[in-house]
Short mmCIF file of N, CA, C and O and ligand atoms in Angstrom, two decimals:
data_model
loop_
_atom_site.label_atom_id
_atom_site.label_comp_id
_atom_site.label_asym_id
_atom_site.label_seq_id
_atom_site.Cartn_x
_atom_site.Cartn_y
_atom_site.Cartn_z
N UNK A 112 4.23 -0.22 -22.17
CA UNK A 112 3.43 -0.80 -21.07
C UNK A 112 4.02 -0.11 -19.80
O UNK A 112 5.30 -0.39 -19.55
N UNK A 113 3.31 0.65 -19.12
CA UNK A 113 3.79 1.14 -17.77
C UNK A 113 3.22 0.60 -16.67
O UNK A 113 2.10 0.36 -16.46
N UNK A 114 4.28 0.08 -15.64
CA UNK A 114 3.84 -0.76 -14.62
C UNK A 114 3.96 0.24 -13.36
O UNK A 114 4.96 0.68 -13.19
N UNK A 115 3.03 0.19 -12.67
CA UNK A 115 2.84 0.94 -11.32
C UNK A 115 2.87 0.09 -10.15
O UNK A 115 2.21 -0.81 -10.33
N UNK A 116 3.62 0.41 -9.16
CA UNK A 116 3.68 -0.33 -7.87
C UNK A 116 3.19 0.54 -6.70
O UNK A 116 3.61 1.84 -6.68
N UNK A 117 2.48 -0.08 -5.78
CA UNK A 117 2.14 0.77 -4.52
C UNK A 117 2.27 -0.42 -3.38
O UNK A 117 1.94 -1.58 -3.79
N UNK A 118 2.13 0.26 -2.00
CA UNK A 118 2.20 -0.48 -1.02
C UNK A 118 1.24 -0.13 0.03
O UNK A 118 1.01 1.10 0.04
N UNK A 119 0.75 -0.98 1.11
CA UNK A 119 0.17 -0.69 2.09
C UNK A 119 -0.34 -1.85 2.96
O UNK A 119 -0.30 -3.00 2.37
N UNK A 120 -0.97 -1.47 4.07
CA UNK A 120 -1.54 -2.73 4.88
C UNK A 120 -2.95 -2.99 4.37
O UNK A 120 -3.45 -4.17 4.36
N UNK A 121 -3.71 -1.85 4.17
CA UNK A 121 -5.05 -2.03 3.58
C UNK A 121 -6.00 -2.94 4.38
O UNK A 121 -6.64 -3.86 3.99
N UNK A 122 -5.69 -2.49 5.73
CA UNK A 122 -6.47 -3.24 6.90
C UNK A 122 -7.94 -2.55 6.92
O UNK A 122 -7.92 -1.39 6.91
N UNK A 123 -8.98 -3.32 7.30
CA UNK A 123 -10.29 -2.68 7.32
C UNK A 123 -10.51 -1.77 6.24
O UNK A 123 -10.46 -0.54 6.45
N UNK A 124 -10.51 -2.47 5.05
CA UNK A 124 -10.68 -1.58 3.82
C UNK A 124 -11.54 -0.53 3.76
O UNK A 124 -12.70 -0.63 4.08
N UNK A 125 -11.09 0.68 3.42
CA UNK A 125 -11.85 1.97 3.35
C UNK A 125 -11.86 2.74 2.16
O UNK A 125 -10.87 2.49 1.35
N UNK A 126 -12.64 3.80 2.03
CA UNK A 126 -12.40 4.49 0.79
C UNK A 126 -11.17 5.30 0.54
O UNK A 126 -10.78 5.48 -0.60
N UNK A 127 -10.48 5.63 1.56
CA UNK A 127 -9.02 6.18 1.36
C UNK A 127 -8.17 5.12 0.55
O UNK A 127 -7.33 5.46 -0.33
N UNK A 128 -8.28 3.87 0.93
CA UNK A 128 -7.51 2.85 0.27
C UNK A 128 -8.07 2.68 -1.18
O UNK A 128 -7.17 2.64 -2.05
N UNK A 129 -9.31 2.77 -1.39
CA UNK A 129 -9.79 2.59 -2.79
C UNK A 129 -9.24 3.86 -3.64
O UNK A 129 -8.76 3.62 -4.66
N UNK A 130 -9.27 5.03 -2.99
CA UNK A 130 -8.94 6.20 -4.03
C UNK A 130 -7.52 6.01 -4.26
O UNK A 130 -7.12 6.55 -5.34
N UNK A 131 -6.75 5.67 -3.42
CA UNK A 131 -5.13 5.75 -3.70
C UNK A 131 -4.82 4.72 -4.83
O UNK A 131 -4.09 4.84 -5.56
N UNK A 132 -5.53 3.51 -4.67
CA UNK A 132 -5.35 2.48 -5.64
C UNK A 132 -6.00 3.00 -7.02
O UNK A 132 -5.29 2.88 -8.08
N UNK A 133 -7.05 3.73 -6.99
CA UNK A 133 -7.56 4.23 -8.20
C UNK A 133 -6.69 5.26 -8.82
O UNK A 133 -6.33 5.26 -10.15
N UNK A 134 -6.29 6.08 -7.99
CA UNK A 134 -5.25 7.08 -8.51
C UNK A 134 -3.78 6.60 -8.91
O UNK A 134 -3.19 7.09 -9.84
N UNK A 135 -3.44 5.44 -8.25
CA UNK A 135 -2.15 4.99 -8.56
C UNK A 135 -2.27 4.31 -9.88
O UNK A 135 -1.41 4.34 -10.93
N UNK A 136 -3.49 3.65 -10.22
CA UNK A 136 -3.64 2.93 -11.47
C UNK A 136 -3.55 3.80 -12.73
O UNK A 136 -3.33 3.42 -13.79
N UNK A 137 -4.05 5.13 -12.41
CA UNK A 137 -4.10 5.96 -13.49
C UNK A 137 -2.82 6.44 -14.02
O UNK A 137 -2.58 7.13 -15.01
N UNK A 138 -1.77 6.28 -13.15
CA UNK A 138 -0.35 6.46 -13.75
C UNK A 138 0.26 5.49 -14.69
O UNK A 138 1.24 5.73 -15.06
N UNK A 139 -0.50 4.38 -14.99
CA UNK A 139 0.12 3.32 -15.92
C UNK A 139 -0.96 2.53 -16.46
O UNK A 139 -2.26 2.70 -16.45
N UNK A 140 -0.30 1.29 -16.95
CA UNK A 140 -1.26 0.24 -17.65
C UNK A 140 -1.60 -0.82 -16.83
O UNK A 140 -2.42 -1.71 -16.86
N UNK A 141 -0.61 -1.02 -15.77
CA UNK A 141 -0.70 -2.27 -15.01
C UNK A 141 -0.47 -2.03 -13.59
O UNK A 141 0.60 -1.07 -13.45
N UNK A 142 -0.97 -2.15 -12.56
CA UNK A 142 -0.92 -1.94 -11.10
C UNK A 142 -0.56 -3.27 -10.33
O UNK A 142 -1.42 -4.17 -10.35
N UNK A 143 0.61 -3.08 -9.66
CA UNK A 143 0.94 -4.17 -8.69
C UNK A 143 0.99 -3.57 -7.35
O UNK A 143 1.39 -2.40 -7.03
N UNK A 144 0.33 -4.39 -6.38
CA UNK A 144 0.17 -3.83 -5.04
C UNK A 144 0.78 -4.80 -3.95
O UNK A 144 0.64 -6.07 -4.02
N UNK A 145 1.82 -4.24 -3.36
CA UNK A 145 2.37 -5.07 -2.27
C UNK A 145 1.50 -4.76 -0.80
O UNK A 145 1.49 -3.59 -0.46
N UNK A 146 1.02 -5.92 -0.41
CA UNK A 146 0.20 -5.79 0.79
C UNK A 146 1.20 -6.33 1.95
O UNK A 146 1.71 -7.33 1.83
N UNK A 147 1.28 -5.51 2.89
CA UNK A 147 2.28 -5.74 4.08
C UNK A 147 1.77 -6.99 4.94
O UNK A 147 0.59 -6.99 5.29
N UNK A 148 2.87 -7.75 5.26
CA UNK A 148 2.63 -8.94 5.87
C UNK A 148 2.05 -8.59 7.42
O UNK A 148 2.40 -7.66 7.92
N UNK A 149 1.41 -9.61 8.04
CA UNK A 149 1.06 -9.61 9.38
C UNK A 149 2.18 -9.27 10.28
O UNK A 149 2.19 -8.51 10.99
N UNK A 150 3.17 -10.11 9.94
CA UNK A 150 4.54 -10.03 10.83
C UNK A 150 5.11 -8.74 10.79
O UNK A 150 5.59 -8.05 11.89
N UNK A 151 5.14 -8.03 9.54
CA UNK A 151 5.71 -6.63 9.42
C UNK A 151 4.89 -5.74 10.28
O UNK A 151 5.38 -4.86 10.87
N UNK A 152 3.46 -5.71 10.11
CA UNK A 152 2.75 -4.73 11.01
C UNK A 152 2.92 -5.21 12.40
O UNK A 152 2.80 -4.28 13.26
N UNK A 153 2.94 -6.20 12.90
CA UNK A 153 3.16 -6.63 14.30
C UNK A 153 4.72 -5.81 14.76
O UNK A 153 4.67 -5.25 15.85
N UNK A 154 5.51 -5.94 13.97
CA UNK A 154 6.84 -5.40 14.19
C UNK A 154 6.71 -3.96 14.33
O UNK A 154 7.35 -3.19 15.15
N UNK A 155 6.09 -3.31 13.31
CA UNK A 155 5.96 -1.91 12.99
C UNK A 155 5.19 -1.12 14.10
O UNK A 155 5.41 -0.07 14.54
N UNK A 156 3.95 -1.67 14.21
CA UNK A 156 2.73 -1.15 14.95
C UNK A 156 2.43 -1.84 16.33
O UNK A 156 1.65 -1.39 17.02
N UNK A 157 3.21 -2.88 16.64
CA UNK A 157 3.03 -3.69 17.89
C UNK A 157 1.56 -4.09 17.94
O UNK A 157 1.13 -4.48 19.16
N UNK A 158 0.87 -4.33 16.88
CA UNK A 158 -0.45 -5.17 16.86
C UNK A 158 -0.52 -5.76 15.61
O UNK A 158 -0.01 -5.14 14.62
N UNK A 159 -1.40 -6.76 15.69
CA UNK A 159 -1.65 -7.45 14.21
C UNK A 159 -2.85 -6.70 13.44
O UNK A 159 -3.75 -6.20 14.38
N UNK A 160 -2.87 -6.78 12.27
CA UNK A 160 -3.93 -6.22 11.63
C UNK A 160 -5.31 -7.00 11.90
O UNK A 160 -5.19 -8.22 12.44
N UNK A 161 -6.53 -6.28 11.80
CA UNK A 161 -7.73 -6.92 12.09
C UNK A 161 -7.94 -8.14 11.14
O UNK A 161 -8.29 -9.28 11.71
N UNK A 162 -7.64 -7.97 9.90
CA UNK A 162 -7.82 -8.95 9.07
C UNK A 162 -6.38 -9.53 8.45
O UNK A 162 -5.47 -8.77 8.15
N UNK A 163 -6.47 -10.78 8.38
CA UNK A 163 -5.02 -11.63 8.08
C UNK A 163 -4.63 -11.28 6.78
O UNK A 163 -5.43 -10.99 5.78
N UNK A 164 -3.32 -11.40 6.59
CA UNK A 164 -2.81 -11.04 5.15
C UNK A 164 -3.34 -11.66 4.02
O UNK A 164 -3.58 -10.93 2.94
N UNK A 165 -3.76 -13.02 4.23
CA UNK A 165 -4.42 -13.52 3.05
C UNK A 165 -5.86 -12.99 2.65
O UNK A 165 -6.13 -12.84 1.49
N UNK A 166 -6.43 -12.45 3.72
CA UNK A 166 -7.74 -11.91 3.40
C UNK A 166 -7.56 -10.39 2.84
O UNK A 166 -8.25 -9.96 1.73
N UNK A 167 -6.64 -9.80 3.41
CA UNK A 167 -6.26 -8.52 2.85
C UNK A 167 -5.82 -8.60 1.44
O UNK A 167 -6.16 -7.73 0.46
N UNK A 168 -5.05 -9.39 1.08
CA UNK A 168 -4.48 -9.64 -0.39
C UNK A 168 -5.70 -10.03 -1.39
O UNK A 168 -5.76 -9.52 -2.43
N UNK A 169 -6.56 -10.86 -0.81
CA UNK A 169 -7.92 -11.23 -1.55
C UNK A 169 -8.63 -10.06 -1.78
O UNK A 169 -9.23 -9.94 -3.01
N UNK A 170 -8.90 -9.17 -0.75
CA UNK A 170 -9.83 -8.02 -1.19
C UNK A 170 -9.07 -7.11 -2.24
O UNK A 170 -9.74 -6.64 -3.07
N UNK A 171 -7.74 -6.75 -1.92
CA UNK A 171 -7.02 -5.77 -2.86
C UNK A 171 -6.94 -6.40 -4.14
O UNK A 171 -7.15 -5.73 -5.19
N UNK A 172 -6.70 -7.56 -4.21
CA UNK A 172 -6.37 -8.40 -5.67
C UNK A 172 -7.77 -8.41 -6.35
O UNK A 172 -7.89 -8.64 -7.54
N UNK A 173 -8.94 -8.35 -5.66
CA UNK A 173 -10.20 -8.45 -6.24
C UNK A 173 -10.68 -6.96 -7.12
O UNK A 173 -11.45 -7.06 -7.80
N UNK A 174 -10.02 -6.19 -6.79
CA UNK A 174 -10.35 -4.58 -7.45
C UNK A 174 -10.07 -4.61 -8.78
O UNK A 174 -8.91 -5.27 -9.21
N UNK A 175 -10.82 -4.10 -9.54
CA UNK A 175 -10.61 -4.11 -11.01
C UNK A 175 -9.50 -3.31 -11.44
O UNK A 175 -8.80 -3.68 -12.51
N UNK A 176 -8.92 -2.34 -10.58
CA UNK A 176 -7.67 -1.61 -11.00
C UNK A 176 -6.36 -2.47 -10.73
O UNK A 176 -5.44 -1.97 -11.10
N UNK A 177 -6.53 -3.52 -9.95
CA UNK A 177 -5.25 -4.19 -9.50
C UNK A 177 -5.12 -5.37 -10.25
O UNK A 177 -5.86 -6.34 -10.56
N UNK A 178 -3.99 -5.57 -10.88
CA UNK A 178 -3.53 -6.57 -11.93
C UNK A 178 -2.62 -7.68 -10.93
O UNK A 178 -2.83 -8.93 -11.46
N UNK A 179 -2.08 -7.39 -9.97
CA UNK A 179 -1.34 -8.36 -9.24
C UNK A 179 -1.10 -7.95 -7.86
O UNK A 179 -0.72 -6.67 -7.62
N UNK A 180 -1.14 -8.88 -7.01
CA UNK A 180 -0.85 -8.56 -5.36
C UNK A 180 0.36 -9.42 -5.14
O UNK A 180 0.56 -10.58 -5.55
N UNK A 181 1.06 -9.10 -4.08
CA UNK A 181 2.17 -9.79 -3.54
C UNK A 181 2.28 -9.42 -2.09
O UNK A 181 1.82 -8.26 -1.62
N UNK A 182 2.84 -10.23 -1.24
CA UNK A 182 3.09 -10.08 0.15
C UNK A 182 4.38 -9.09 0.41
O UNK A 182 5.47 -9.78 -0.05
N UNK A 183 4.29 -7.98 0.95
CA UNK A 183 5.35 -7.32 1.25
C UNK A 183 5.97 -7.71 2.69
O UNK A 183 5.33 -7.51 3.63
N UNK A 184 6.99 -8.23 2.56
CA UNK A 184 7.61 -8.87 3.84
C UNK A 184 8.48 -7.99 4.61
O UNK A 184 8.79 -8.27 5.76
N UNK A 185 9.01 -6.90 3.92
CA UNK A 185 10.03 -5.97 4.65
C UNK A 185 9.96 -4.58 4.11
O UNK A 185 9.71 -4.47 2.76
N UNK A 186 9.81 -3.62 4.85
CA UNK A 186 9.71 -2.06 4.45
C UNK A 186 11.05 -1.82 3.72
O UNK A 186 11.12 -0.96 2.84
N UNK A 187 12.21 -2.60 3.96
CA UNK A 187 13.57 -2.13 3.53
C UNK A 187 13.75 -2.57 2.04
O UNK A 187 14.75 -2.45 1.35
N UNK A 188 12.74 -3.43 1.35
CA UNK A 188 12.96 -4.15 0.16
C UNK A 188 12.49 -3.35 -0.97
O UNK A 188 12.15 -4.00 -2.24
N UNK A 189 11.75 -2.20 -0.90
CA UNK A 189 11.23 -1.53 -2.03
C UNK A 189 12.03 -1.43 -3.27
O UNK A 189 11.51 -1.80 -4.49
N UNK A 190 13.31 -1.24 -3.21
CA UNK A 190 14.01 -1.29 -4.40
C UNK A 190 13.86 -2.68 -5.09
O UNK A 190 13.77 -2.63 -6.44
N UNK A 191 14.16 -3.80 -4.38
CA UNK A 191 13.95 -5.09 -4.91
C UNK A 191 12.64 -5.34 -5.47
O UNK A 191 12.56 -5.84 -6.50
N UNK A 192 11.49 -5.00 -4.92
CA UNK A 192 10.16 -5.16 -5.43
C UNK A 192 10.11 -4.40 -6.78
O UNK A 192 9.45 -4.95 -7.64
N UNK A 193 10.46 -3.20 -6.62
CA UNK A 193 10.26 -2.28 -7.94
C UNK A 193 11.00 -3.04 -9.13
O UNK A 193 10.39 -2.97 -10.15
N UNK A 194 12.21 -3.53 -8.83
CA UNK A 194 12.93 -4.31 -9.80
C UNK A 194 12.20 -5.60 -10.32
O UNK A 194 12.11 -6.01 -11.38
N UNK A 195 11.85 -6.45 -9.20
CA UNK A 195 11.25 -7.65 -9.61
C UNK A 195 10.12 -7.60 -10.25
O UNK A 195 9.80 -8.33 -11.19
N UNK A 196 9.11 -6.41 -10.05
CA UNK A 196 7.75 -6.25 -10.65
C UNK A 196 7.94 -5.34 -12.06
O UNK A 196 7.14 -5.04 -12.55
N UNK A 197 9.23 -4.99 -12.12
CA UNK A 197 9.54 -4.30 -13.41
C UNK A 197 8.68 -2.81 -13.35
O UNK A 197 8.17 -2.68 -14.53
N UNK A 198 8.53 -2.28 -12.34
CA UNK A 198 7.73 -1.09 -12.24
C UNK A 198 8.42 0.16 -12.78
O UNK A 198 9.63 0.35 -12.21
N UNK A 199 7.84 1.00 -13.19
CA UNK A 199 8.34 2.32 -13.79
C UNK A 199 7.94 3.49 -12.81
O UNK A 199 8.66 4.51 -12.95
N UNK A 200 6.93 3.06 -12.09
CA UNK A 200 6.31 4.37 -11.25
C UNK A 200 6.09 3.80 -9.85
O UNK A 200 5.32 2.66 -9.72
N UNK A 201 6.55 4.30 -8.69
CA UNK A 201 6.28 3.92 -7.37
C UNK A 201 5.24 4.93 -6.79
O UNK A 201 5.77 6.25 -6.88
N UNK A 202 4.02 4.56 -6.46
CA UNK A 202 3.22 5.57 -5.73
C UNK A 202 3.13 5.19 -4.45
O UNK A 202 2.80 4.19 -3.90
N UNK A 203 3.11 6.26 -3.34
CA UNK A 203 3.01 6.15 -2.11
C UNK A 203 2.03 7.38 -1.58
O UNK A 203 2.04 8.38 -2.32
N UNK A 204 1.38 7.12 -0.49
CA UNK A 204 0.48 8.32 0.10
C UNK A 204 1.56 9.25 0.73
O UNK A 204 2.79 8.97 0.93
N UNK A 205 1.16 10.57 0.69
CA UNK A 205 2.05 11.46 1.19
C UNK A 205 2.33 11.62 2.86
O UNK A 205 3.19 12.31 3.24
N UNK A 206 1.97 10.51 3.43
CA UNK A 206 2.36 10.26 4.71
C UNK A 206 3.90 9.73 4.65
O UNK A 206 4.66 9.78 5.76
N UNK A 207 4.18 9.28 3.59
CA UNK A 207 5.74 8.73 3.26
C UNK A 207 6.59 9.87 2.33
O UNK A 207 7.53 9.32 1.97
N UNK A 208 6.07 11.20 2.26
CA UNK A 208 6.55 12.23 1.33
C UNK A 208 8.13 12.24 1.61
O UNK A 208 8.62 12.40 2.76
N UNK A 209 8.91 11.96 0.57
CA UNK A 209 10.48 12.14 0.57
C UNK A 209 11.11 10.88 1.07
O UNK A 209 12.42 10.83 0.86
N UNK A 210 10.40 9.96 1.63
CA UNK A 210 11.05 8.84 2.35
C UNK A 210 11.67 7.83 1.14
O UNK A 210 12.52 7.08 1.46
N UNK A 211 11.20 7.94 -0.08
CA UNK A 211 11.67 7.02 -1.24
C UNK A 211 12.29 7.63 -2.19
O UNK A 211 12.41 7.03 -3.32
N UNK A 212 12.78 9.10 -1.95
CA UNK A 212 13.37 9.81 -3.08
C UNK A 212 14.69 9.02 -3.61
O UNK A 212 15.05 9.27 -4.85
N UNK A 213 15.29 8.15 -2.84
CA UNK A 213 16.51 7.55 -3.26
C UNK A 213 16.21 6.51 -4.35
O UNK A 213 17.05 5.98 -4.96
N UNK A 214 14.97 6.11 -4.62
CA UNK A 214 14.68 5.09 -5.71
C UNK A 214 14.43 5.91 -7.01
O UNK A 214 14.25 5.14 -8.05
N UNK A 215 14.60 7.18 -7.14
CA UNK A 215 14.46 8.02 -8.49
C UNK A 215 15.44 7.43 -9.37
O UNK A 215 15.22 7.73 -10.67
N UNK A 216 16.44 6.68 -9.00
CA UNK A 216 17.35 6.22 -10.19
C UNK A 216 16.84 4.98 -10.75
O UNK A 216 17.15 4.66 -11.97
N UNK A 217 15.79 4.25 -10.27
CA UNK A 217 15.18 3.10 -10.89
C UNK A 217 13.84 3.35 -11.35
O UNK A 217 13.25 2.53 -12.22
N UNK A 218 13.11 4.38 -10.73
CA UNK A 218 11.72 4.53 -11.29
C UNK A 218 11.20 5.94 -10.79
O UNK A 218 11.92 6.52 -10.08
N UNK A 219 10.16 6.34 -11.37
CA UNK A 219 9.52 7.80 -10.99
C UNK A 219 8.84 7.59 -9.59
O UNK A 219 8.36 6.35 -9.52
N UNK A 220 8.90 8.36 -8.68
CA UNK A 220 8.36 8.22 -7.38
C UNK A 220 7.32 9.34 -7.06
O UNK A 220 7.46 10.48 -7.42
N UNK A 221 6.04 9.00 -6.86
CA UNK A 221 4.95 9.82 -6.69
C UNK A 221 4.27 9.77 -5.42
O UNK A 221 4.03 8.66 -5.01
N UNK A 222 4.18 10.83 -4.64
CA UNK A 222 3.45 10.87 -3.37
C UNK A 222 2.16 11.46 -3.56
O UNK A 222 1.93 12.49 -4.04
N UNK A 223 0.99 10.86 -3.23
CA UNK A 223 -0.42 11.25 -3.29
C UNK A 223 -0.95 11.97 -2.01
O UNK A 223 -0.67 11.15 -1.02
N UNK A 224 -1.61 12.80 -2.04
CA UNK A 224 -2.39 13.29 -0.91
C UNK A 224 -3.35 12.32 -0.34
O UNK A 224 -4.03 11.61 -1.01
N UNK A 225 -3.39 12.16 1.00
CA UNK A 225 -4.34 11.10 1.61
C UNK A 225 -5.68 11.55 1.51
O UNK A 225 -5.95 12.91 1.65
N UNK A 226 -6.65 10.88 1.40
CA UNK A 226 -8.08 11.12 1.57
C UNK A 226 -8.29 11.62 3.11
O UNK A 226 -7.81 10.93 4.08
N UNK A 227 -8.79 12.88 3.29
CA UNK A 227 -9.00 13.48 4.56
C UNK A 227 -9.72 12.68 5.48
O UNK A 227 -10.86 12.05 5.02
N UNK A 228 -9.57 12.71 6.82
CA UNK A 228 -10.44 12.17 7.87
C UNK A 228 -10.81 10.84 7.83
O UNK A 228 -12.09 10.51 8.42
N UNK A 229 -10.06 10.03 7.35
CA UNK A 229 -10.26 8.52 7.38
C UNK A 229 -9.03 7.79 7.43
O UNK A 229 -8.06 7.93 6.76
N UNK A 230 -8.98 6.72 8.49
CA UNK A 230 -7.86 5.88 8.50
C UNK A 230 -8.20 4.76 9.21
O UNK A 230 -9.28 4.53 9.96
N UNK A 231 -7.46 3.52 8.99
CA UNK A 231 -7.89 2.33 9.81
C UNK A 231 -7.77 2.39 11.13
O UNK A 231 -8.72 1.85 11.84
N UNK A 232 -6.91 3.15 11.67
CA UNK A 232 -6.60 3.35 13.18
C UNK A 232 -7.91 4.05 13.52
O UNK A 232 -8.51 3.74 14.72
N UNK A 233 -8.38 5.20 13.02
CA UNK A 233 -9.47 5.96 13.43
C UNK A 233 -10.82 5.01 13.31
O UNK A 233 -11.68 5.21 14.39
N UNK A 234 -10.89 4.24 12.33
CA UNK A 234 -12.01 3.49 12.28
C UNK A 234 -12.17 2.36 13.44
O UNK A 234 -13.15 2.19 14.08
N UNK A 235 -10.96 1.81 13.65
CA UNK A 235 -10.74 0.75 14.85
C UNK A 235 -11.16 1.47 16.24
O UNK A 235 -12.06 0.87 16.88
N UNK A 236 -10.73 2.70 16.34
CA UNK A 236 -11.08 3.32 17.62
C UNK A 236 -12.44 3.71 17.56
O UNK A 236 -13.21 3.61 18.57
N UNK A 237 -13.13 4.20 16.50
CA UNK A 237 -14.60 4.43 16.41
C UNK A 237 -15.40 3.19 16.72
O UNK A 237 -16.38 3.33 17.48
N UNK A 238 -14.94 2.16 16.15
CA UNK A 238 -15.83 0.80 16.42
C UNK A 238 -15.64 0.59 17.80
O UNK A 238 -16.75 0.27 18.42
N UNK A 239 -14.62 0.56 18.40
CA UNK A 239 -14.32 0.14 19.63
C UNK A 239 -14.94 1.07 20.69
O UNK A 239 -15.64 0.46 21.81
N UNK A 240 -15.26 2.36 20.35
CA UNK A 240 -15.85 3.34 21.34
C UNK A 240 -17.40 3.07 21.12
O UNK A 240 -18.08 3.64 22.04
N UNK A 241 -17.80 2.64 20.25
CA UNK A 241 -19.35 2.46 20.07
C UNK A 241 -19.78 0.94 20.32
O UNK A 241 -21.09 0.80 20.31
N UNK A 242 -18.79 0.10 20.76
CA UNK A 242 -19.15 -1.15 20.98
C UNK A 242 -19.89 -1.32 22.36
O UNK A 242 -19.67 -0.57 23.20
N1 CTP B 459 -4.35 6.20 2.36
C1 CTP B 459 -4.90 7.40 1.84
N2 CTP B 459 -5.91 7.93 2.43
C2 CTP B 459 -6.29 7.69 3.60
C3 CTP B 459 -5.57 6.53 4.35
C4 CTP B 459 -4.70 5.76 3.49
O1 CTP B 459 -4.59 7.68 0.67
N3 CTP B 459 -7.04 8.35 4.30
C5 CTP B 459 -3.20 5.59 1.68
C6 CTP B 459 -1.95 5.48 2.33
O2 CTP B 459 -1.27 6.68 2.00
C7 CTP B 459 -1.41 4.35 1.77
C8 CTP B 459 -2.48 3.19 1.45
O3 CTP B 459 -3.72 4.12 1.54
O4 CTP B 459 -0.77 4.66 0.45
C9 CTP B 459 -2.49 2.16 2.47
O5 CTP B 459 -2.49 2.79 3.82
P1 CTP B 459 -2.58 2.07 5.21
O6 CTP B 459 -1.47 2.61 6.05
O7 CTP B 459 -2.86 0.73 4.99
O8 CTP B 459 -4.01 2.78 5.65
P2 CTP B 459 -4.42 3.67 6.92
O9 CTP B 459 -5.90 3.73 6.98
O10 CTP B 459 -3.39 4.88 6.86
O11 CTP B 459 -3.96 2.76 8.24
P3 CTP B 459 -3.37 3.26 9.58
O12 CTP B 459 -4.37 4.14 10.18
O13 CTP B 459 -3.39 1.84 10.52
O14 CTP B 459 -2.21 3.91 9.38
#
């Protein structure tokens, strides 16, 4: 049984999110997703996500590829989460390329190319500009 773990905000869920989850799931038998907390996003990006953490977790957790979701409370705890969920593979988008190489002593680390031309930030800007 190979457990895969991945992380993200997954706000205003879009096809780039779906594809990274589908590709992450293909690395193993069980996929665990850490959905980043509202407070973490506020600290990191200086704004709250559009959808609150409980709803973002509900959406991600409803996907057939996802076996378990949890709230990611800190970006610095990846090693603890990998160990807690007994993950053998950590999958991240290549916007994080190289940033988690230090974890290769506890799991395999894979960086996947992002789906081009879509992001939550771009979607929010597009919606705002047409409102
Ligand atoms: N992702 C992806 N392709 C995209 C957008 C996101 O593969 N076009 C992946 C990211 O690499 C990450 C996961 O989806 O592994 C969650 O990313 P997140 O930061 O929540 O989404 P973004 O759309 O990048 O959000 P933002 O614009 O706010 O940074």
